[in-house]
XYZ file of C-alpha atoms in Angstrom:
443
model
C 15.902 -14.844 -30.843
C 13.306 -12.076 -31.747
C 10.152 -11.800 -30.011
C 7.853 -9.719 -27.921
C 9.289 -7.373 -25.201
C 8.116 -8.948 -21.941
C 7.290 -7.435 -18.420
C 7.468 -9.818 -15.390
C 5.635 -8.286 -12.168
C 7.455 -9.639 -8.845
C 10.632 -11.377 -8.293
C 9.174 -14.160 -5.641
C 9.163 -17.547 -6.655
C 6.848 -17.207 -9.711
C 8.766 -14.259 -11.101
C 11.853 -15.823 -10.565
C 11.181 -18.991 -12.167
C 9.531 -17.232 -15.112
C 12.560 -14.936 -15.817
C 15.086 -18.004 -15.724
C 12.742 -19.534 -18.389
C 12.403 -16.506 -20.662
C 16.442 -16.053 -20.365
C 16.860 -19.603 -21.537
C 14.447 -19.070 -24.483
C 16.603 -15.552 -25.298
C 13.518 -13.231 -24.851
C 13.829 -9.610 -24.094
C 12.245 -9.180 -20.793
C 12.441 -7.190 -17.426
C 11.143 -7.897 -13.976
C 9.851 -5.515 -11.864
C 10.144 -5.981 -8.035
C 8.893 -3.484 -5.481
C 11.615 -4.899 -2.787
C 15.203 -4.625 -2.728
C 15.588 -8.275 -2.601
C 14.281 -11.581 -4.574
C 12.176 -14.109 -2.873
C 8.874 -12.618 -1.900
C 7.152 -14.298 0.381
C 10.188 -16.225 1.473
C 12.238 -13.105 2.219
C 11.826 -12.933 5.964
C 11.290 -9.111 6.777
C 10.545 -8.072 3.362
C 10.691 -4.416 3.026
C 7.770 -4.425 0.862
C 5.630 -6.024 3.199
C 4.850 -9.269 1.130
C 6.561 -11.766 3.340
C 4.202 -13.804 5.792
C 7.161 -15.700 6.988
C 7.533 -15.852 11.058
C 11.051 -16.499 12.629
C 10.579 -20.383 13.257
C 9.214 -21.059 10.156
C 10.166 -24.360 8.332
C 8.521 -25.389 5.011
C 5.480 -27.695 5.341
C 6.439 -29.375 1.974
C 9.619 -31.511 2.099
C 12.617 -30.396 -0.060
C 12.056 -33.678 -1.947
C 8.936 -32.406 -3.344
C 9.790 -28.679 -3.440
C 12.986 -28.639 -5.267
C 12.949 -27.012 -8.772
C 13.600 -29.939 -11.215
C 16.724 -28.316 -12.906
C 18.191 -26.784 -9.877
C 17.665 -29.389 -6.481
C 18.307 -28.235 -2.939
C 21.504 -28.600 -1.326
C 21.836 -32.371 -0.294
C 22.854 -31.169 3.243
C 19.635 -29.431 3.630
C 17.123 -31.165 6.086
C 13.926 -32.753 4.958
C 12.130 -29.538 6.118
C 14.279 -26.934 5.891
C 14.136 -23.307 7.635
C 12.720 -20.205 5.892
C 16.166 -18.708 5.797
C 17.829 -21.961 3.808
C 14.822 -21.368 1.317
C 15.887 -17.665 0.878
C 19.250 -18.812 0.427
C 18.269 -21.270 -1.966
C 16.327 -18.722 -4.024
C 19.444 -16.558 -4.186
C 21.610 -19.226 -5.193
C 19.087 -19.904 -8.046
C 18.979 -16.371 -9.170
C 22.867 -16.170 -9.216
C 23.178 -19.626 -11.079
C 20.978 -18.500 -14.023
C 22.120 -15.002 -14.002
C 18.595 -13.757 -13.312
C 19.472 -10.591 -11.353
C 20.662 -8.539 -14.253
C 17.120 -8.589 -15.619
C 15.431 -7.499 -12.563
C 14.686 -3.935 -11.562
C 14.664 -3.768 -7.716
C 12.656 -1.184 -5.871
C 10.797 -0.497 -8.985
C 7.597 -2.224 -8.866
C 4.814 -1.475 -11.175
C 2.363 0.895 -9.695
C -0.317 0.558 -12.536
C -0.678 -1.151 -15.481
C -3.002 -0.563 -18.439
C -3.807 -1.654 -22.079
C -2.051 0.694 -24.491
C -4.392 1.772 -27.395
C -1.905 0.181 -30.101
C -1.535 -3.012 -27.998
C 0.398 -4.110 -25.366
C 0.885 -2.625 -22.058
C 1.861 0.704 -20.588
C 3.241 0.369 -17.057
C 3.478 3.221 -14.587
C 6.584 2.244 -12.219
C 7.866 3.404 -8.904
C 10.812 5.152 -10.150
C 11.236 4.841 -14.021
C 8.163 6.407 -15.267
C 6.120 4.813 -17.626
C 7.470 1.853 -19.780
C 5.906 -0.016 -22.783
C 5.850 -3.786 -23.268
C 4.423 -6.242 -25.727
C 3.437 -8.650 -22.902
C 2.462 -8.557 -19.341
C 3.221 -11.410 -17.011
C 1.463 -11.440 -13.490
C 3.497 -13.114 -10.597
C 2.856 -10.780 -7.729
C 2.141 -13.417 -5.309
C -1.337 -14.302 -3.417
C -0.180 -14.532 0.511
C 0.496 -11.048 1.096
C -3.143 -9.265 1.547
C -4.543 -10.518 4.738
C -8.039 -11.695 5.182
C -9.927 -11.331 8.440
C -12.742 -13.304 9.985
C -15.946 -11.125 9.421
C -17.912 -11.520 12.707
C -20.651 -8.918 13.933
C -19.430 -6.816 17.118
C -16.419 -5.063 18.374
C -13.011 -6.854 20.092
C -11.577 -4.400 22.227
C -8.272 -6.404 22.809
C -5.524 -6.501 20.339
C -6.104 -7.452 16.900
C -3.700 -8.802 14.525
C -3.416 -11.158 11.388
C -0.834 -14.072 11.232
C 0.752 -12.147 8.390
C 2.414 -9.523 10.876
C 3.504 -12.392 13.463
C 7.026 -12.833 13.855
C 7.667 -14.040 17.159
C 6.098 -14.218 20.470
C 7.699 -10.900 21.454
C 7.519 -9.300 17.925
C 5.820 -7.191 16.940
C 3.695 -7.385 20.206
C 4.702 -8.994 23.428
C 2.611 -12.411 23.494
C 3.343 -13.598 26.948
C 1.339 -13.905 30.011
C -1.749 -13.434 27.671
C -5.095 -15.154 26.763
C -5.070 -15.634 23.022
C -7.349 -16.857 20.538
C -6.258 -17.903 17.240
C -8.705 -18.163 14.364
C -8.202 -20.463 11.841
C -6.566 -24.038 11.630
C -4.088 -23.961 8.695
C -0.479 -24.359 8.941
C 0.278 -20.918 9.843
C -2.421 -21.201 12.592
C -1.087 -24.702 13.967
C 2.706 -23.373 13.997
C 1.484 -20.083 15.908
C -0.650 -21.969 18.230
C 2.137 -24.432 18.909
C 4.709 -21.673 19.602
C 2.401 -19.584 21.663
C 0.979 -22.381 23.835
C 4.482 -23.230 24.923
C 4.302 -23.178 28.890
C 7.407 -21.278 29.214
C 5.286 -18.258 27.753
C 2.338 -18.334 30.437
C 0.040 -18.016 27.789
C -3.725 -19.626 27.693
C -4.184 -20.391 24.281
C -7.314 -21.345 22.175
C -7.886 -22.180 18.684
C -10.932 -21.572 16.605
C -12.008 -23.212 13.680
C -15.075 -23.291 11.546
C -14.590 -26.063 9.568
C -12.098 -28.086 11.596
C -9.497 -29.865 9.847
C -7.731 -33.371 9.193
C -4.178 -33.196 10.524
C -1.493 -34.863 8.763
C 1.964 -35.872 9.931
C 4.974 -35.027 8.371
C 6.482 -38.269 8.790
C 5.531 -41.737 8.074
C 7.405 -44.874 8.371
C 10.438 -42.545 8.993
C 10.429 -40.740 5.908
C 8.635 -37.551 4.830
C 5.076 -38.350 4.691
C 4.836 -36.346 1.245
C 7.551 -38.825 -0.370
C 4.644 -41.162 -0.351
C 2.276 -38.718 -1.990
C 1.775 -39.064 -5.843
C -1.768 -39.002 -7.617
C -2.095 -40.898 -10.827
C -3.549 -39.517 -14.143
C -4.507 -43.172 -14.857
C -7.026 -43.665 -12.059
C -9.805 -41.708 -11.763
C -9.320 -39.082 -9.321
C -12.527 -39.596 -6.975
C -11.238 -43.064 -6.516
C -7.946 -42.045 -5.386
C -9.492 -39.549 -2.863
C -11.814 -42.443 -1.540
C -8.596 -44.460 -1.007
C -6.869 -42.048 1.058
C -10.089 -41.040 3.067
C -10.253 -44.703 4.224
C -6.573 -44.617 5.250
C -6.161 -41.449 6.622
C -7.744 -42.310 10.187
C -5.993 -45.282 10.353
C -2.506 -43.671 9.708
C -3.310 -40.322 11.452
C -6.294 -40.620 13.672
C -9.338 -38.526 13.675
C -9.477 -34.723 14.602
C -11.494 -35.012 17.643
C -9.276 -37.839 18.932
C -7.252 -35.222 20.352
C -9.599 -32.493 21.008
C -10.829 -30.522 17.712
C -14.163 -30.157 16.615
C -15.252 -33.118 14.127
C -14.719 -31.683 10.505
C -17.569 -30.650 8.254
C -15.873 -32.401 5.371
C -14.193 -35.559 4.495
C -10.323 -35.732 4.114
C -9.227 -34.122 1.006
C -12.293 -32.091 0.612
C -10.350 -29.240 2.269
C -6.720 -28.369 2.341
C -5.323 -30.409 5.242
C -3.008 -29.055 8.155
C 0.442 -30.455 8.397
C 1.883 -30.693 12.029
C 3.483 -32.884 14.292
C 3.212 -30.785 17.171
C -0.494 -29.599 16.986
C -1.824 -32.802 18.109
C 0.892 -33.413 20.980
C -0.117 -29.846 22.475
C -4.163 -30.296 22.472
C -3.407 -33.791 23.748
C -1.130 -32.438 26.556
C -3.863 -29.791 27.215
C -1.166 -26.849 26.382
C -3.685 -25.808 23.859
C -7.654 -26.038 23.476
C -9.807 -25.861 20.514
C -13.342 -24.353 19.947
C -15.698 -24.170 17.320
C -17.057 -21.084 15.137
C -17.266 -17.621 16.606
C -20.666 -15.894 16.655
C -19.695 -12.554 17.614
C -17.234 -9.889 19.612
C -18.498 -8.209 22.702
C -15.698 -6.122 23.953
C -13.133 -8.665 25.224
C -15.495 -11.370 25.349
C -15.670 -13.716 22.458
C -19.122 -15.460 22.156
C -18.938 -18.808 20.075
C -21.472 -20.615 18.104
C -21.966 -23.236 20.912
C -23.470 -20.841 23.362
C -20.121 -20.601 25.340
C -18.139 -17.316 25.832
C -14.537 -16.569 27.198
C -12.512 -13.377 27.587
C -9.321 -12.592 25.697
C -6.514 -10.158 25.614
C -5.713 -10.981 22.135
C -6.971 -12.516 18.856
C -4.785 -13.677 15.893
C -6.757 -14.118 12.552
C -4.719 -16.875 10.662
C -7.515 -16.738 8.122
C -5.589 -16.505 4.679
C -5.289 -13.965 2.227
C -6.873 -12.126 -0.676
C -5.687 -12.531 -4.410
C -4.989 -8.844 -5.031
C -3.749 -6.992 -8.138
C -3.247 -3.489 -7.134
C -1.944 -2.232 -10.211
C -4.798 -3.201 -12.300
C -8.164 -1.012 -12.371
C -10.580 -3.400 -10.248
C -13.287 -3.085 -12.869
C -10.787 -4.330 -15.267
C -8.965 -7.280 -13.548
C -9.833 -8.477 -9.897
C -10.459 -11.729 -7.965
C -13.615 -11.032 -5.946
C -13.946 -13.571 -3.096
C -10.603 -15.201 -4.642
C -12.198 -15.915 -7.931
C -10.282 -15.377 -11.044
C -11.083 -17.357 -14.285
C -7.951 -18.105 -15.627
C -7.271 -21.004 -18.527
C -5.022 -23.505 -17.221
C -4.620 -20.898 -14.313
C -2.541 -18.922 -16.801
C -4.710 -17.002 -19.361
C -7.420 -14.509 -18.975
C -9.836 -15.273 -21.948
C -10.250 -12.257 -24.050
C -6.761 -11.021 -23.225
C -4.212 -12.253 -25.543
C -1.226 -10.333 -24.288
C -1.343 -11.409 -20.598
C -0.547 -14.329 -18.368
C -0.396 -15.089 -14.531
C 1.770 -17.235 -12.898
C 1.524 -19.211 -9.741
C -2.060 -18.532 -8.762
C -3.097 -21.656 -7.361
C -3.042 -23.840 -4.151
C -1.023 -26.780 -5.841
C -1.129 -30.018 -3.657
C 1.666 -31.074 -2.955
C 3.915 -28.563 -4.374
C 4.455 -25.366 -5.472
C 7.800 -24.569 -7.091
C 7.482 -27.309 -9.727
C 4.092 -26.276 -10.458
C 5.239 -22.899 -11.446
C 8.127 -24.393 -13.486
C 5.624 -26.571 -15.394
C 3.547 -23.142 -16.063
C 6.647 -21.280 -17.104
C 7.205 -24.046 -19.812
C 3.921 -23.327 -21.603
C 4.353 -19.684 -21.346
C 7.751 -19.299 -23.062
C 6.576 -21.536 -25.708
C 3.306 -19.244 -25.986
C 5.771 -16.239 -26.279
C 8.097 -17.631 -29.252
C 4.804 -19.076 -31.034
C 5.340 -22.561 -30.212
C 1.942 -22.708 -28.453
C -1.452 -20.898 -28.901
C -4.520 -21.278 -26.552
C -7.811 -22.370 -27.769
C -10.682 -20.059 -28.858
C -12.299 -17.733 -26.049
C -14.957 -19.982 -26.063
C -13.216 -23.321 -25.572
C -11.224 -21.473 -22.850
C -14.456 -20.621 -20.906
C -15.431 -24.196 -21.237
C -12.166 -25.799 -20.251
C -11.928 -23.222 -17.188
C -15.706 -24.800 -16.057
C -14.202 -28.439 -16.440
C -10.997 -27.663 -14.818
C -12.981 -26.065 -11.901
C -15.134 -29.158 -11.704
C -12.311 -31.522 -11.646
C -10.106 -29.454 -9.067
C -12.317 -27.967 -6.400
C -15.938 -29.290 -6.889
C -15.443 -31.915 -4.101
C -13.861 -29.166 -1.795
C -15.481 -26.902 0.774
C -16.673 -24.016 -1.280
C -14.622 -21.215 0.580
C -12.286 -18.598 -1.017
C -9.274 -20.858 0.509
C -10.116 -23.315 -2.113
C -11.004 -21.457 -5.340
C -7.314 -22.021 -6.566
C -6.767 -25.691 -5.416
C -5.319 -28.107 -7.718
C -3.341 -31.329 -7.666
C 0.282 -30.759 -9.109
C 0.576 -34.308 -10.669
C -2.516 -34.241 -12.321
C -1.934 -30.519 -13.636
C 1.546 -31.259 -14.724
C 0.772 -34.321 -16.719
C -1.972 -32.473 -18.138
C -0.083 -29.620 -19.369
C 2.796 -31.884 -20.716
C 0.841 -34.788 -22.389
C -2.155 -32.749 -23.656
C -2.237 -28.953 -23.547
C 1.566 -28.191 -24.787
C 1.227 -30.788 -27.342
C -2.315 -29.451 -28.539
C -1.296 -25.982 -28.279
C 1.722 -26.709 -30.554
C -0.414 -28.146 -33.133
C -2.887 -25.170 -32.990
C 0.196 -22.712 -33.415
C 1.144 -25.031 -36.262
C -2.198 -24.668 -38.026
C -2.428 -20.870 -37.357
C 1.214 -20.286 -38.886
C 0.272 -22.716 -42.209
C -2.895 -20.477 -42.813
C -0.834 -17.194 -42.691
């Protein structure tokens, strides 16, 4: 099948999934990967520094929700596999669909620029400048750490959760006074691990907004097996229902020592943890509100109290970063990037993005449904609408998915997978096919 030459940046989850779909469609493509392995964030110890996995990490979404639709996780996997099993799964995926032969390892894209005659010129790590008709960006968004910006200076050890491996790597975190900033899944996991009495630490977790904690199991089954939003009932009604049910099933955060959240359930990304409430309730871990300022080894909190610490760990999320683009060309200030259906940049007709969303409750199938649309676009079976219509729909989708959320960089890319997938499958792809057919008829 003839078609455009395509470059994919990244061989993590999004790049692998896109590569598999391009191969299915018989398209000519090359996937550029800066590392020597596939897996991106799930490649523990990834030489390119893009993995945020720590030694004890297990997935927060159960295998039942996370599996690719056309490549289920092995039956013998536990409900919440360890990161090494996810890496093995991705390796098996790459091998099953013969993806590796399309990947140039240790040959990342250093600079990407629009070519004068159309397409993209890519400066690569070891093979010079290469030209492609279309560029697909799948470099991930969990590798460039964001730090809490507070006045003053902390004179103890400062690190980001991105660098955390275990209680003794890369730093000896035993017998220490430790402050963890943030209350997402990584913050919860690390706080639980470091607050074990066997390590002799005193651990405090600081949270600006607090969070609703959801259990990983409900009625003996992975809790996310019960989660499925409906496109046929107003999303706001569904949120109100779970907001009523959440305290009845998992309690309120302040019941076990967290500050009262400044938002309702599902107005910020919830935190999944079985052990965090237990550690808080057992007194192994304490919680504080927001930080006001640093003062040497002393941390002054917004409630007027202060405590001394040896270590501060920022579990405060990540920046969306495209180091290969000129910043004045394509960037995501405060994690805002306007993409039509989280894929297309209006005004740029030979560029697409994969995986740039915080999809609830699952990432792998979300990327799969994006790749179906992109592949159809590349072979002429889908056409996006006009630039003006794209801009209008971006605003509409932002209102639909994020207007009710706490307005922070963490939530700029939030969406519900089930509503998104239904929209692409039943509306957007058929509409795009009709647009493509009309365009071809005019020619």
